[in-house]
Tab-separated table of C-alpha atoms in Angstrom:
chain	number	residue	atom	x	y	z
D	1	UNK	CA	75.428	109.046	95.248
D	2	UNK	CA	76.474	108.498	98.873
D	3	UNK	CA	79.887	109.518	100.192
D	4	UNK	CA	80.976	105.864	100.285
D	5	UNK	CA	79.818	105.385	96.696
D	6	UNK	CA	81.694	108.529	95.648
D	7	UNK	CA	84.838	107.282	97.375
D	8	UNK	CA	84.463	103.868	95.744
D	9	UNK	CA	84.036	105.496	92.340
D	10	UNK	CA	87.111	107.677	92.892
D	11	UNK	CA	89.240	104.710	93.969
D	12	UNK	CA	88.020	102.573	91.057
D	13	UNK	CA	88.860	105.325	88.553
D	14	UNK	CA	92.261	106.171	90.062
D	15	UNK	CA	94.182	103.287	88.558
D	16	UNK	CA	97.055	101.421	90.153
D	17	UNK	CA	99.180	103.331	92.665
D	18	UNK	CA	102.713	104.252	91.668
D	19	UNK	CA	105.655	102.323	93.053
D	20	UNK	CA	106.588	105.292	95.247
D	21	UNK	CA	103.078	105.513	96.693
D	22	UNK	CA	103.029	101.755	97.359
D	23	UNK	CA	106.350	102.018	99.172
D	24	UNK	CA	105.037	104.898	101.305
D	25	UNK	CA	101.872	102.945	102.096
D	26	UNK	CA	103.917	99.894	103.081
D	27	UNK	CA	106.009	102.019	105.445
D	28	UNK	CA	102.912	103.584	107.033
D	29	UNK	CA	101.305	100.179	107.554
D	30	UNK	CA	104.464	98.706	109.093
D	31	UNK	CA	104.907	101.791	111.293
D	32	UNK	CA	101.335	101.640	112.581
D	33	UNK	CA	101.465	97.894	113.231
D	34	UNK	CA	104.748	98.339	115.107
D	35	UNK	CA	103.145	101.082	117.211
D	36	UNK	CA	100.156	98.843	117.914
D	37	UNK	CA	102.377	95.951	118.989
D	38	UNK	CA	104.658	98.170	121.073
D	39	UNK	CA	101.700	99.612	122.951
D	40	UNK	CA	100.626	96.178	124.196
D	41	UNK	CA	103.671	96.189	126.510
D	42	UNK	CA	102.624	99.428	128.226
D	43	UNK	CA	100.423	99.508	131.342
D	44	UNK	CA	97.703	101.275	129.351
D	45	UNK	CA	97.907	98.723	126.548
D	46	UNK	CA	97.682	95.848	128.998
D	47	UNK	CA	94.535	97.410	130.480
D	48	UNK	CA	93.031	97.806	127.016
D	49	UNK	CA	93.678	94.133	126.281
D	50	UNK	CA	92.069	93.096	129.581
D	51	UNK	CA	89.093	95.325	128.778
D	52	UNK	CA	88.793	93.621	125.378
D	53	UNK	CA	88.676	90.198	127.028
D	54	UNK	CA	85.933	91.362	129.407
D	55	UNK	CA	83.913	92.866	126.549
D	56	UNK	CA	84.222	89.639	124.551
D	57	UNK	CA	82.732	87.728	127.480
D	58	UNK	CA	79.671	89.997	127.365
D	59	UNK	CA	79.127	90.071	123.593
D	60	UNK	CA	77.429	87.294	121.647
D	61	UNK	CA	79.726	85.203	119.468
D	62	UNK	CA	80.687	87.015	116.282
D	63	UNK	CA	79.615	90.434	117.573
D	64	UNK	CA	82.961	91.698	118.895
D	65	UNK	CA	84.207	93.465	115.765
D	66	UNK	CA	83.228	96.946	117.004
D	67	UNK	CA	85.050	96.433	120.268
D	68	UNK	CA	87.989	94.815	118.497
D	69	UNK	CA	88.258	97.761	116.119
D	70	UNK	CA	88.075	100.286	118.951
D	71	UNK	CA	90.774	98.462	120.903
D	72	UNK	CA	93.041	98.147	117.851
D	73	UNK	CA	92.672	101.856	117.107
D	74	UNK	CA	93.376	102.764	120.726
D	75	UNK	CA	96.441	100.514	120.811
D	76	UNK	CA	97.794	101.938	117.550
D	77	UNK	CA	97.216	105.507	118.726
D	78	UNK	CA	98.708	104.861	122.149
D	79	UNK	CA	102.291	104.755	120.899
D	80	UNK	CA	102.012	106.258	117.408
D	81	UNK	CA	103.918	109.534	117.384
D	82	UNK	CA	105.266	110.223	113.913
D	83	UNK	CA	102.149	109.790	111.772
D	84	UNK	CA	100.663	113.082	112.921
D	85	UNK	CA	98.675	115.461	110.760
D	86	UNK	CA	99.635	118.746	112.418
D	87	UNK	CA	96.701	120.821	111.181
D	88	UNK	CA	94.163	118.492	112.818
D	89	UNK	CA	96.460	117.092	115.547
D	90	UNK	CA	95.435	113.512	114.782
D	91	UNK	CA	97.316	110.402	113.737
D	92	UNK	CA	95.263	109.116	110.798
D	93	UNK	CA	97.151	105.829	110.584
D	94	UNK	CA	95.980	104.982	114.091
D	95	UNK	CA	92.410	104.939	112.805
D	96	UNK	CA	92.600	104.098	109.109
D	97	UNK	CA	94.988	101.142	109.198
D	98	UNK	CA	93.361	99.195	112.077
D	99	UNK	CA	89.948	99.835	110.484
D	100	UNK	CA	91.111	98.592	107.080
D	101	UNK	CA	92.696	95.497	108.605
D	102	UNK	CA	89.554	94.762	110.625
D	103	UNK	CA	87.351	94.921	107.529
């Protein structure tokens, strides 16, 4: 069984999330989306958005999802500061949430 299949099996067998977990997930999603939106007003965010437009001009129609995902992750990470996993020094929400929303 592949890692994705194992993850799918685990999720399918886990049952519905508790109300507390759902509330925490909602807060993480809102926090990450707010960080993503806030970053678009920064000079770096504006450059990322311009880069996205240029990449879309070069890619065939319907083939921008990889670039779109990368830009969304970069924008979310740009201003995300409180969703940090200290042991690894990463902000998982800056990757996981934009990826899930892109899928």
